[in-house]
GROMACS .gro file of N, CA and C in nm:
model
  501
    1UNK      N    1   0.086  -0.116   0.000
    1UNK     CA    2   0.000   0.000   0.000
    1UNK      C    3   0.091   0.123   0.000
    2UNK      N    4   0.075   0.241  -0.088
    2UNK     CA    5   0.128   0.305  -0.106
    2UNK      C    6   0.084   0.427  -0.070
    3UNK      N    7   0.113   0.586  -0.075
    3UNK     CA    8   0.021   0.723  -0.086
    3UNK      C    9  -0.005   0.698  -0.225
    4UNK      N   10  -0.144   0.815  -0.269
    4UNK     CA   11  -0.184   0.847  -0.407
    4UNK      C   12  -0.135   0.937  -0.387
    5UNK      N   13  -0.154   0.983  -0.507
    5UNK     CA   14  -0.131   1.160  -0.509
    5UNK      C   15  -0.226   1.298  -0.449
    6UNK      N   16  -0.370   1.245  -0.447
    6UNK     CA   17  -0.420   1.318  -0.359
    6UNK      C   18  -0.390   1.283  -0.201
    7UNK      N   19  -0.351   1.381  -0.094
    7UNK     CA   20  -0.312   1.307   0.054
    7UNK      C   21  -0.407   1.292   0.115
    8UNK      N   22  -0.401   1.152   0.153
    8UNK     CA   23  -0.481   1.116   0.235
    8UNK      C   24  -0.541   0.981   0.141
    9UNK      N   25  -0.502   0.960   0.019
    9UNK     CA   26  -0.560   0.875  -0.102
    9UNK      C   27  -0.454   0.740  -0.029
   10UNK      N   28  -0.514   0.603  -0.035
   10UNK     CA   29  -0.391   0.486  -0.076
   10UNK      C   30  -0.433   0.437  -0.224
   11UNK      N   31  -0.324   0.381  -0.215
   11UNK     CA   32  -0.297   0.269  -0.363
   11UNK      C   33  -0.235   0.153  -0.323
   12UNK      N   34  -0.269   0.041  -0.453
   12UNK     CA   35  -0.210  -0.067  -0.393
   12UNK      C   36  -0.110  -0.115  -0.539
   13UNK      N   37  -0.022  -0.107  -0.470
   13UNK     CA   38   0.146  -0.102  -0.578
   13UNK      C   39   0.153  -0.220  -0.616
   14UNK      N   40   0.123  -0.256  -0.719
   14UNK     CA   41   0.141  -0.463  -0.743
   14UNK      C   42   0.244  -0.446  -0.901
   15UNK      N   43   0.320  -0.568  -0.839
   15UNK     CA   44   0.407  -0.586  -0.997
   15UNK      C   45   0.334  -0.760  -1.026
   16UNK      N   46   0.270  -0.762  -1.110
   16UNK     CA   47   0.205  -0.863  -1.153
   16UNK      C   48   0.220  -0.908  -1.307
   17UNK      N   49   0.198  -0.996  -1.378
   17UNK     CA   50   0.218  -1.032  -1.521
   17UNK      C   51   0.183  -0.893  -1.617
   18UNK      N   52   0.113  -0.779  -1.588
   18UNK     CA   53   0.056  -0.754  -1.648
   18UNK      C   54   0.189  -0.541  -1.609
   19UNK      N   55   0.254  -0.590  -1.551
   19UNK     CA   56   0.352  -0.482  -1.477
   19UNK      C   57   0.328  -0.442  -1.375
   20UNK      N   58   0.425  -0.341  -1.363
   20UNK     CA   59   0.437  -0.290  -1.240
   20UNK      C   60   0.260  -0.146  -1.230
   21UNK      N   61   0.208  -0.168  -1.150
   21UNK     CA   62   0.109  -0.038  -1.157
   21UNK      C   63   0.054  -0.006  -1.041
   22UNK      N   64  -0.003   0.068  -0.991
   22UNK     CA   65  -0.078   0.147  -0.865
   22UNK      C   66  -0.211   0.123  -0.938
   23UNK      N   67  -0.289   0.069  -0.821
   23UNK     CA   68  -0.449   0.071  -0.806
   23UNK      C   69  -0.523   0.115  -0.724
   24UNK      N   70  -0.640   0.198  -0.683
   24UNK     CA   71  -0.705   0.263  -0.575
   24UNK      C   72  -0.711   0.116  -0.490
   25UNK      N   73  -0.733   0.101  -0.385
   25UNK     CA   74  -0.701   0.015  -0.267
   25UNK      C   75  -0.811  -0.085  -0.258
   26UNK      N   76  -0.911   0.006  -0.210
   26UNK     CA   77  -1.060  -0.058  -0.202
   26UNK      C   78  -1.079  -0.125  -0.341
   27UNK      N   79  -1.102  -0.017  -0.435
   27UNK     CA   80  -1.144  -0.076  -0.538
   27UNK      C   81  -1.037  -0.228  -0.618
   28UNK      N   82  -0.896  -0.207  -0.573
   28UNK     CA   83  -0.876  -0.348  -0.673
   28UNK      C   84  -0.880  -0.428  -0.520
   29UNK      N   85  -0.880  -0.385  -0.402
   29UNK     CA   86  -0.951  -0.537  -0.328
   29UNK      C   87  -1.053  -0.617  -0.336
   30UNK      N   88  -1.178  -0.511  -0.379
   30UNK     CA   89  -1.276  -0.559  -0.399
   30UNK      C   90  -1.287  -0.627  -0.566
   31UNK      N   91  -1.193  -0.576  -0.657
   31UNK     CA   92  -1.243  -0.648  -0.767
   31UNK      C   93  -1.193  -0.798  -0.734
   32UNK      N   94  -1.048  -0.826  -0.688
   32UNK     CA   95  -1.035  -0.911  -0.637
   32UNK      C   96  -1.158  -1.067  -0.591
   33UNK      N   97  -1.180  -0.970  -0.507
   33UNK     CA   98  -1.273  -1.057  -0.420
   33UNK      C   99  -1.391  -1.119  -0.488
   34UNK      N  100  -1.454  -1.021  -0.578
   34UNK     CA  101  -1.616  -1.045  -0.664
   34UNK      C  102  -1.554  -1.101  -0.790
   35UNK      N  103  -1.414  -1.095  -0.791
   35UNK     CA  104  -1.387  -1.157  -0.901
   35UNK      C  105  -1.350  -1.313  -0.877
   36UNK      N  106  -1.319  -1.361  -0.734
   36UNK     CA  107  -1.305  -1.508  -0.712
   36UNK      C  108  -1.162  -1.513  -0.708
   37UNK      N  109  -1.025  -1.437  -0.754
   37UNK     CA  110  -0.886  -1.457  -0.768
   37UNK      C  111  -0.835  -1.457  -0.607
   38UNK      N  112  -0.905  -1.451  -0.526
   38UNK     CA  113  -0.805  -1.489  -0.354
   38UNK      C  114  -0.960  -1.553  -0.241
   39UNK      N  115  -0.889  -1.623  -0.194
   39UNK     CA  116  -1.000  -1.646  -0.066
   39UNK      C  117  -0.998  -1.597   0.050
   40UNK      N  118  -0.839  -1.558   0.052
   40UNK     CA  119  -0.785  -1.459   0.180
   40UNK      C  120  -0.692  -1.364   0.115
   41UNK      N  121  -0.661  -1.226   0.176
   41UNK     CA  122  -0.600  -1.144   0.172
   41UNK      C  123  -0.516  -1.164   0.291
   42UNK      N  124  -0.347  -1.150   0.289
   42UNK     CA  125  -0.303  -1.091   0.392
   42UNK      C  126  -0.231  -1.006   0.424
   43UNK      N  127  -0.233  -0.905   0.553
   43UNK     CA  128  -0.181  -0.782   0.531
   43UNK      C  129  -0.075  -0.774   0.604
   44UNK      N  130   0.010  -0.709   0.606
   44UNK     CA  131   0.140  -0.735   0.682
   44UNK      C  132   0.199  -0.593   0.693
   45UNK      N  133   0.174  -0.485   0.821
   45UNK     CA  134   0.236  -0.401   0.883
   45UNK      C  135   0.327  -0.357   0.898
   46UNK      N  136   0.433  -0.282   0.820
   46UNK     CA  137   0.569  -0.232   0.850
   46UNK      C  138   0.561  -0.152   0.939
   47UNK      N  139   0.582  -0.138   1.091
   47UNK     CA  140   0.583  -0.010   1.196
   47UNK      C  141   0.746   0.095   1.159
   48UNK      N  142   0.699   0.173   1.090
   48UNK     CA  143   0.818   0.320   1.114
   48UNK      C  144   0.776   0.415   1.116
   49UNK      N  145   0.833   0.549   1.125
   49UNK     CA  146   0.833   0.671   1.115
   49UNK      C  147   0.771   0.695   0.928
   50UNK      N  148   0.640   0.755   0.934
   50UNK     CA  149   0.615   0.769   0.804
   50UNK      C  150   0.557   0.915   0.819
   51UNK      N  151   0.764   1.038   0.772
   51UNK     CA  152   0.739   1.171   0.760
   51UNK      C  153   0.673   1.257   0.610
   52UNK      N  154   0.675   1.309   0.653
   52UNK     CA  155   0.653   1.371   0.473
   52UNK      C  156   0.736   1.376   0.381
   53UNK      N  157   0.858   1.378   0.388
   53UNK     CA  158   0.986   1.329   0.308
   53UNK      C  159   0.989   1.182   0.271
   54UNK      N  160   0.991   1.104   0.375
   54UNK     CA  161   0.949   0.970   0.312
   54UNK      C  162   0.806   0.948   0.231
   55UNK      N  163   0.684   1.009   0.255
   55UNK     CA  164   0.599   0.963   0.210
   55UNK      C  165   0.638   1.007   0.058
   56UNK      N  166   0.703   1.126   0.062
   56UNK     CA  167   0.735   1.207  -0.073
   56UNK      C  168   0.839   1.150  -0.172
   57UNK      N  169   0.910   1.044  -0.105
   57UNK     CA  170   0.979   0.939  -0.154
   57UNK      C  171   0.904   0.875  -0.245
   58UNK      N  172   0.842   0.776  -0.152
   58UNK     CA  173   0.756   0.695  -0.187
   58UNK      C  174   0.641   0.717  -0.321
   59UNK      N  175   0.591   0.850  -0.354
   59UNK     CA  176   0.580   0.888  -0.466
   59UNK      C  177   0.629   0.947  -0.565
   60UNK      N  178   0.741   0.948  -0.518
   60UNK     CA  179   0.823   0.946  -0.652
   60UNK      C  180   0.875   0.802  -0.690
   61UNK      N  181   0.892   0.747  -0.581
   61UNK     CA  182   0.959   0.614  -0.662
   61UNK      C  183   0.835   0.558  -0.720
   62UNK      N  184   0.677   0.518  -0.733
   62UNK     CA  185   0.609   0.487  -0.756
   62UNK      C  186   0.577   0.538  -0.902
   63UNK      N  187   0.635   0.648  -0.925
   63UNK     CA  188   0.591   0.749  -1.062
   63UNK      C  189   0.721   0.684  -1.130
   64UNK      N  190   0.854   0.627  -1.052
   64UNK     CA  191   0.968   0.592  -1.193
   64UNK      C  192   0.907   0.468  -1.173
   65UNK      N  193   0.825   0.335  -1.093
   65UNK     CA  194   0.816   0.216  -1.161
   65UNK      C  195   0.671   0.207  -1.234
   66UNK      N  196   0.607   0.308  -1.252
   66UNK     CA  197   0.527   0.283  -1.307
   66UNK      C  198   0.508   0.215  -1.415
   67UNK      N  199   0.429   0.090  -1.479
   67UNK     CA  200   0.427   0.081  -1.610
   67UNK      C  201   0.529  -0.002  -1.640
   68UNK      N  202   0.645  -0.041  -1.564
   68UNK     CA  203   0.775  -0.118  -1.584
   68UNK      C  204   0.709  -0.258  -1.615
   69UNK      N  205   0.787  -0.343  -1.668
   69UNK     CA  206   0.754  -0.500  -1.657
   69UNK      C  207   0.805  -0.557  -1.546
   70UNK      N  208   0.683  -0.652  -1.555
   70UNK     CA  209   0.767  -0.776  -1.439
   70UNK      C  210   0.869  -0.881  -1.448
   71UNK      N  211   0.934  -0.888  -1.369
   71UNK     CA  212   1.069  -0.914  -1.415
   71UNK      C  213   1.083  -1.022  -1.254
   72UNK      N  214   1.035  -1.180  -1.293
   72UNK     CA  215   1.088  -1.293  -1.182
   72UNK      C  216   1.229  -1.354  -1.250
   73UNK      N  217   1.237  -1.311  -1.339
   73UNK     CA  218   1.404  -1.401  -1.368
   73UNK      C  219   1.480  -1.297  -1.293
   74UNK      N  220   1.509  -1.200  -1.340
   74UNK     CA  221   1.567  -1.073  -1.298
   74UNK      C  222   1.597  -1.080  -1.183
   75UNK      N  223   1.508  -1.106  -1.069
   75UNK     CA  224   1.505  -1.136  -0.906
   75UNK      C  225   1.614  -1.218  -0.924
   76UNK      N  226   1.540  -1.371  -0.989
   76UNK     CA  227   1.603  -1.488  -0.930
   76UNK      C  228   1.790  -1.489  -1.024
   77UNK      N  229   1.815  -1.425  -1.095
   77UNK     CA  230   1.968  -1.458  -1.166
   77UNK      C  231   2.010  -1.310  -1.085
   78UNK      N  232   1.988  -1.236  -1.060
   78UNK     CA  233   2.063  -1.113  -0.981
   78UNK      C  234   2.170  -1.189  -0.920
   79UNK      N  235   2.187  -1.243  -0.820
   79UNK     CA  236   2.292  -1.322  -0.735
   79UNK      C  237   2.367  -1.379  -0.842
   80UNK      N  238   2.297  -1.435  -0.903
   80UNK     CA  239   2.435  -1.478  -1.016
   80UNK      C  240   2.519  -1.413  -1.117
   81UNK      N  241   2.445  -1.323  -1.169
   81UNK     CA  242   2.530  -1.195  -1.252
   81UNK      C  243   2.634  -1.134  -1.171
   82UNK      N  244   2.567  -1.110  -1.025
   82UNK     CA  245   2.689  -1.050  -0.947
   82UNK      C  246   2.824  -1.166  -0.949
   83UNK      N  247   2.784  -1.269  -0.938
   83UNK     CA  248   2.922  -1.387  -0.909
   83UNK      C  249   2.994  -1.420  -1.010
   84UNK      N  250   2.898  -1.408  -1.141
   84UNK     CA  251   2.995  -1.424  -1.267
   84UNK      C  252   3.090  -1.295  -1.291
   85UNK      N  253   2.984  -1.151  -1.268
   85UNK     CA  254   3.102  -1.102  -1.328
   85UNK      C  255   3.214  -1.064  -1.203
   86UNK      N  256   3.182  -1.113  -1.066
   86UNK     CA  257   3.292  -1.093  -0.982
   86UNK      C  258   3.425  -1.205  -1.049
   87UNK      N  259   3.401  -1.294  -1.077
   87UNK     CA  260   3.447  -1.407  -1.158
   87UNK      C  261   3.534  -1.353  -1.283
   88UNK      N  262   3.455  -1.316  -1.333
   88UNK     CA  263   3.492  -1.224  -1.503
   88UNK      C  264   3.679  -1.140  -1.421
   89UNK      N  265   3.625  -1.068  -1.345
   89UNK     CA  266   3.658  -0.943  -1.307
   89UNK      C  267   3.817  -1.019  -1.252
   90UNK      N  268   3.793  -1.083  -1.142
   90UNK     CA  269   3.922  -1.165  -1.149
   90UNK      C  270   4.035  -1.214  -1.236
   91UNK      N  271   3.946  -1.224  -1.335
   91UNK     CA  272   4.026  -1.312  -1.504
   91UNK      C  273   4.115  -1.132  -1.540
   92UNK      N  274   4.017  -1.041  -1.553
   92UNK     CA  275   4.050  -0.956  -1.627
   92UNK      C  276   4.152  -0.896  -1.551
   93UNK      N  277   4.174  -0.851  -1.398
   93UNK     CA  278   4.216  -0.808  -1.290
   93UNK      C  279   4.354  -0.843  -1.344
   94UNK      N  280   4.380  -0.984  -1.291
   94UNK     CA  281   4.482  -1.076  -1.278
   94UNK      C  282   4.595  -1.031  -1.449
   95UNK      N  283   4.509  -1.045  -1.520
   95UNK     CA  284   4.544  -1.002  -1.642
   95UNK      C  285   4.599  -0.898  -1.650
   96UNK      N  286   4.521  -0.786  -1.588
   96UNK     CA  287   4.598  -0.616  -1.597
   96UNK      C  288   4.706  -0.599  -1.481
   97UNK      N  289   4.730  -0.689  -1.389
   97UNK     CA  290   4.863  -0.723  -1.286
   97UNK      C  291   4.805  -0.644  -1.158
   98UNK      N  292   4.649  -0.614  -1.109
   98UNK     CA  293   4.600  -0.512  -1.042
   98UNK      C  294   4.511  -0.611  -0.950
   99UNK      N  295   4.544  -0.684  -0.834
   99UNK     CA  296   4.456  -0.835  -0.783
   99UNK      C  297   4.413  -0.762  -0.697
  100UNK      N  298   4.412  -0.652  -0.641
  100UNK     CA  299   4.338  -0.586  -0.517
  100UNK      C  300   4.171  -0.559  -0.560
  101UNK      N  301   4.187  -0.468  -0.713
  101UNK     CA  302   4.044  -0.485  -0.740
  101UNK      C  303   3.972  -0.673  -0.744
  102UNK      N  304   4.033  -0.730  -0.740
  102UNK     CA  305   3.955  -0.894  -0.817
  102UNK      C  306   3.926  -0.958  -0.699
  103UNK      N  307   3.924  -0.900  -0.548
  103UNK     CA  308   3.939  -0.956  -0.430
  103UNK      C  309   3.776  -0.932  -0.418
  104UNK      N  310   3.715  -1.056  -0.336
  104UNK     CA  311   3.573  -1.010  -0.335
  104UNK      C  312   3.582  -0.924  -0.199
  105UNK      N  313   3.482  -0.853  -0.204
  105UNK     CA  314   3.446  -0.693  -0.137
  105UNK      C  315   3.534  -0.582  -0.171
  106UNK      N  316   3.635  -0.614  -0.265
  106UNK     CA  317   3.696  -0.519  -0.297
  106UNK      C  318   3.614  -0.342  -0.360
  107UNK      N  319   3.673  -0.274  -0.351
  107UNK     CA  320   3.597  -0.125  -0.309
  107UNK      C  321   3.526  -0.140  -0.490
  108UNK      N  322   3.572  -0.158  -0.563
  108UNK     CA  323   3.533  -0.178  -0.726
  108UNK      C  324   3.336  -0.261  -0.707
  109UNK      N  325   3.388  -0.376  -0.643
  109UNK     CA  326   3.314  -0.468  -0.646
  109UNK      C  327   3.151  -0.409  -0.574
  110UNK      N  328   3.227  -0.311  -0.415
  110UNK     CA  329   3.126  -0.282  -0.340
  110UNK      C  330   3.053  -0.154  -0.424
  111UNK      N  331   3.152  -0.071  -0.524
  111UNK     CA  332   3.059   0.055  -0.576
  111UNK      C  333   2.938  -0.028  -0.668
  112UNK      N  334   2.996  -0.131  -0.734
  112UNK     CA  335   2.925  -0.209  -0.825
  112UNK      C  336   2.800  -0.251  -0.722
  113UNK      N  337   2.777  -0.302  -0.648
  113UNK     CA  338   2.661  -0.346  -0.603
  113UNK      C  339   2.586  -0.246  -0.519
  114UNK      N  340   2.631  -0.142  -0.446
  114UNK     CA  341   2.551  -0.046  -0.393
  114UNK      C  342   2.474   0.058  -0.548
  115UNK      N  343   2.559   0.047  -0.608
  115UNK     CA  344   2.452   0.070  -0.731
  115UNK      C  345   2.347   0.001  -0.795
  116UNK      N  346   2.370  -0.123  -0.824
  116UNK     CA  347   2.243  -0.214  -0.838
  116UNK      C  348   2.155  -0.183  -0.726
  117UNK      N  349   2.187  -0.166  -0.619
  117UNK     CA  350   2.079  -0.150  -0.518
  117UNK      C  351   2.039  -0.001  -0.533
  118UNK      N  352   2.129   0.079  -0.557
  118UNK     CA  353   2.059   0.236  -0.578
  118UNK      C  354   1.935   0.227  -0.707
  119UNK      N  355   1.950   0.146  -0.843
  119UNK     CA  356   1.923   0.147  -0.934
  119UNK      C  357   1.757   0.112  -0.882
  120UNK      N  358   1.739   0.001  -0.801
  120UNK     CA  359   1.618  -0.060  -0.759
  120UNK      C  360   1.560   0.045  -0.679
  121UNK      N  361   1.615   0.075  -0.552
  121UNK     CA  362   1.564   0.210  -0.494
  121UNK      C  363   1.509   0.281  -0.578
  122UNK      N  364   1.617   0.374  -0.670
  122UNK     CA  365   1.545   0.437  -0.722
  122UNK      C  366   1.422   0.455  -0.862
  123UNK      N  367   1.384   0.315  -0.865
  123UNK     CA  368   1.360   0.295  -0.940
  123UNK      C  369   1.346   0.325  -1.095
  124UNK      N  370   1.495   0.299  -1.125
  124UNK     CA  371   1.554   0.307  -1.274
  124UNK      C  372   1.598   0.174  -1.319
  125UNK      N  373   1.603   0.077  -1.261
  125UNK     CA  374   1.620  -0.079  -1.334
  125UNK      C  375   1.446  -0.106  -1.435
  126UNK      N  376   1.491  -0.217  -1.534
  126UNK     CA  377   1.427  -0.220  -1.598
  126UNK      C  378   1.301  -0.280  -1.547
  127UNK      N  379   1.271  -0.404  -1.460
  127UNK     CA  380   1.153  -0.443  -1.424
  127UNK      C  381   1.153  -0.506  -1.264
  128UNK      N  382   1.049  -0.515  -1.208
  128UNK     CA  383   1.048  -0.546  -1.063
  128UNK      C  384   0.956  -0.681  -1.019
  129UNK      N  385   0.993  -0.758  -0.942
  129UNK     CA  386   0.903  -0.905  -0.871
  129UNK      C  387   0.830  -0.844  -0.806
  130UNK      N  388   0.753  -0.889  -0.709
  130UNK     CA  389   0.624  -0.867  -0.668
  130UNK      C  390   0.713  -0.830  -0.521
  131UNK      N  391   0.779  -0.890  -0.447
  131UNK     CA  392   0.863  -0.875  -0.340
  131UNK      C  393   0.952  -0.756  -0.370
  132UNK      N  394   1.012  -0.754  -0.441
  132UNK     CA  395   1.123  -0.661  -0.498
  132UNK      C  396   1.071  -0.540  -0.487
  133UNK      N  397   0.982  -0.515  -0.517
  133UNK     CA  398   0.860  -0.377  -0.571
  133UNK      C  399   0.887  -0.296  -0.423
  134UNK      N  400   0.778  -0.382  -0.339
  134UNK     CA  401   0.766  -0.370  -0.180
  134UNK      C  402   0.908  -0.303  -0.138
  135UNK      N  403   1.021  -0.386  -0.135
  135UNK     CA  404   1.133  -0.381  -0.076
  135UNK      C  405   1.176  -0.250  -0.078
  136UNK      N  406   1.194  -0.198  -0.242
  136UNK     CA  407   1.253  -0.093  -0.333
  136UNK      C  408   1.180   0.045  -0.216
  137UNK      N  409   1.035   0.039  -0.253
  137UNK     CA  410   1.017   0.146  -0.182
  137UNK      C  411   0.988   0.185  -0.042
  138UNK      N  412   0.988   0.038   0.020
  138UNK     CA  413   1.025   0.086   0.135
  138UNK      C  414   1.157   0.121   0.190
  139UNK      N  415   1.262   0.098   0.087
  139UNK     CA  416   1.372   0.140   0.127
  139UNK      C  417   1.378   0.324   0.067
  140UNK      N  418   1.313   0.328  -0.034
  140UNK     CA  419   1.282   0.467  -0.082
  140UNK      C  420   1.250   0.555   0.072
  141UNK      N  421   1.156   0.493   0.146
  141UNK     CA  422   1.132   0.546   0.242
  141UNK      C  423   1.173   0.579   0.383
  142UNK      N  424   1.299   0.491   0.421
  142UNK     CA  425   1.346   0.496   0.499
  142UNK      C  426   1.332   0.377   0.576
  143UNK      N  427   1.241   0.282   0.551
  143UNK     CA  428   1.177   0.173   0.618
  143UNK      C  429   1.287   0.066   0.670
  144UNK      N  430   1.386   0.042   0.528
  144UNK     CA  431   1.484  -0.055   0.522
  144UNK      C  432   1.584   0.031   0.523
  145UNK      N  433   1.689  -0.024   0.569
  145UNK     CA  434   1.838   0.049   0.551
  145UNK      C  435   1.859   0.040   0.387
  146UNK      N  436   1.915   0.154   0.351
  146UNK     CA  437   1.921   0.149   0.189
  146UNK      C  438   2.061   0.068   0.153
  147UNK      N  439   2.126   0.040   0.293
  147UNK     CA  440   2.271  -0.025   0.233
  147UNK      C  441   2.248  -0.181   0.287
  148UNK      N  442   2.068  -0.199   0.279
  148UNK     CA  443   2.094  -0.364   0.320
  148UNK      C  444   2.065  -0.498   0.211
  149UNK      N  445   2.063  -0.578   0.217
  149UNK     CA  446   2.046  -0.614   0.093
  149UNK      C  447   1.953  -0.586  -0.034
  150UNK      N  448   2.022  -0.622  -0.180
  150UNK     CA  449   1.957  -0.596  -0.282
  150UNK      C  450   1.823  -0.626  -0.237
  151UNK      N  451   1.718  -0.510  -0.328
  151UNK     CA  452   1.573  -0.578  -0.319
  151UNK      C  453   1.547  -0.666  -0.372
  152UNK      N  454   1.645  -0.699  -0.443
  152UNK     CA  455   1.568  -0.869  -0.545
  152UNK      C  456   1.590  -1.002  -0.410
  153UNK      N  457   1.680  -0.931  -0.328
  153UNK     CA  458   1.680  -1.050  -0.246
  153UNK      C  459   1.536  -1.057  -0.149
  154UNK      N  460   1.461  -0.987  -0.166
  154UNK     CA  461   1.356  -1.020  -0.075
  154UNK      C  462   1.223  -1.049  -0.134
  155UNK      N  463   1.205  -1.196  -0.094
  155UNK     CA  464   1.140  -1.265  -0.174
  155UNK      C  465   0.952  -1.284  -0.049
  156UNK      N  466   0.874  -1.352  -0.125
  156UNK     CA  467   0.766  -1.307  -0.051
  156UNK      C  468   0.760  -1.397   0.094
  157UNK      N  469   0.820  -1.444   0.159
  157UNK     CA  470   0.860  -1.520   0.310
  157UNK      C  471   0.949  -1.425   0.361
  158UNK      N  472   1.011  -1.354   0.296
  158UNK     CA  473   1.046  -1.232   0.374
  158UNK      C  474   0.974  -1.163   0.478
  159UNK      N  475   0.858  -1.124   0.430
  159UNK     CA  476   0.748  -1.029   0.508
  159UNK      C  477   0.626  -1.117   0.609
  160UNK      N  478   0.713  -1.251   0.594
  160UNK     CA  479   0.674  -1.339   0.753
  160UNK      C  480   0.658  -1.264   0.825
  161UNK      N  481   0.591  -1.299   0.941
  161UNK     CA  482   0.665  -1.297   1.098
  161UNK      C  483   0.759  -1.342   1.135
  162UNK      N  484   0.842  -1.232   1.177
  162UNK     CA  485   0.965  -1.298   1.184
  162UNK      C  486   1.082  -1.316   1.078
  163UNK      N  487   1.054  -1.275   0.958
  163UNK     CA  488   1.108  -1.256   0.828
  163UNK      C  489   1.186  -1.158   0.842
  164UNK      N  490   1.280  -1.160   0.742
  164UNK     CA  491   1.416  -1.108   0.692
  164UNK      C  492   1.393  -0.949   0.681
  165UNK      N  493   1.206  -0.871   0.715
  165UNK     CA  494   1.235  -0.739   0.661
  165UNK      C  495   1.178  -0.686   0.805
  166UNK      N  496   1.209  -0.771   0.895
  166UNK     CA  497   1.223  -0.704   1.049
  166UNK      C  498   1.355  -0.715   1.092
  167UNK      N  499   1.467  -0.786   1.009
  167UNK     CA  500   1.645  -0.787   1.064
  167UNK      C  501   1.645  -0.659   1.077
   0.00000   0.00000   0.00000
């Protein structure tokens, strides 16, 4: 659940087959429901500080994923693009006689991934999972630490009780 643009409006932020989009709240719960697609809804509470800067976040990042595609490979090979080309990077490193960059956490390696994670924040990557979406802007908001893991890593058992987006 997101702000609309009028205050005081929600929306409900879904990245689904059909993309990433904002829906008035009530209304796609209820189409939902008269439409037969869930038997239960469940809702799950993030408790923080929600100032006007964050909320003001939060609609902006909603205005860059608008309309994006959905993107479950994307989630699930993220971890691996990072390892190949940490991999790559080694070959090439070793090659240019420079092994400090090819070391994993090396400072090269860490600008490289706090950007993938800036990219999701701010939503400028090309498409978002249904978990991912969530993650992105609540880190837009202050909710999540923005230096904690990628949003593709948070998958929908995350937002358990007890899940990975109360660490």
């Amino acid at each position: 659940v997101v702000p609309g643009q009028v205050p005081g409006s929600l929306k409900l932020l879904e990245a689904t087959g059909e993309g990433v989009h904002q829906y008035p709240l009530v209304g796609r719960l209820r189409g939902y429901f008269e439409a037969r697609f869930v038997h239960t809804i469940g809702v799950r509470r993030i408790i923080g500080e929600r100032s006007d800067e964050a909320i003001d976040h939060a609609r902006t990042f909603v205005k860059q994923v608008e309309g994006k595609p959905y993107r479950l490979r994307q989630a699930i090979t993220s971890g691996l693009v990072r390892s190949r080309s940490a991999s790559s990077s080694k070959v090439s490193s070793a090659a240019s006689g420079s092994p400090a960059d090819s070391e994993p956490g090396s400072s090269a390696e860490r600008r490289a991934v706090a950007a993938k994670r800036r990219s999701s924040q701010l939503g400028t990557q090309s498409g978002y999972f249904c978990s991912e979406v969530a993650a992105a802007v609540l880190k837009s908001m202050g909710m999540i630490p923005a230096d904690n893991n990628k949003s593709a890593a948070y998958w929908p058992s995350c937002y358990d009780m007890g899940g990975a987006i109360e660490d």
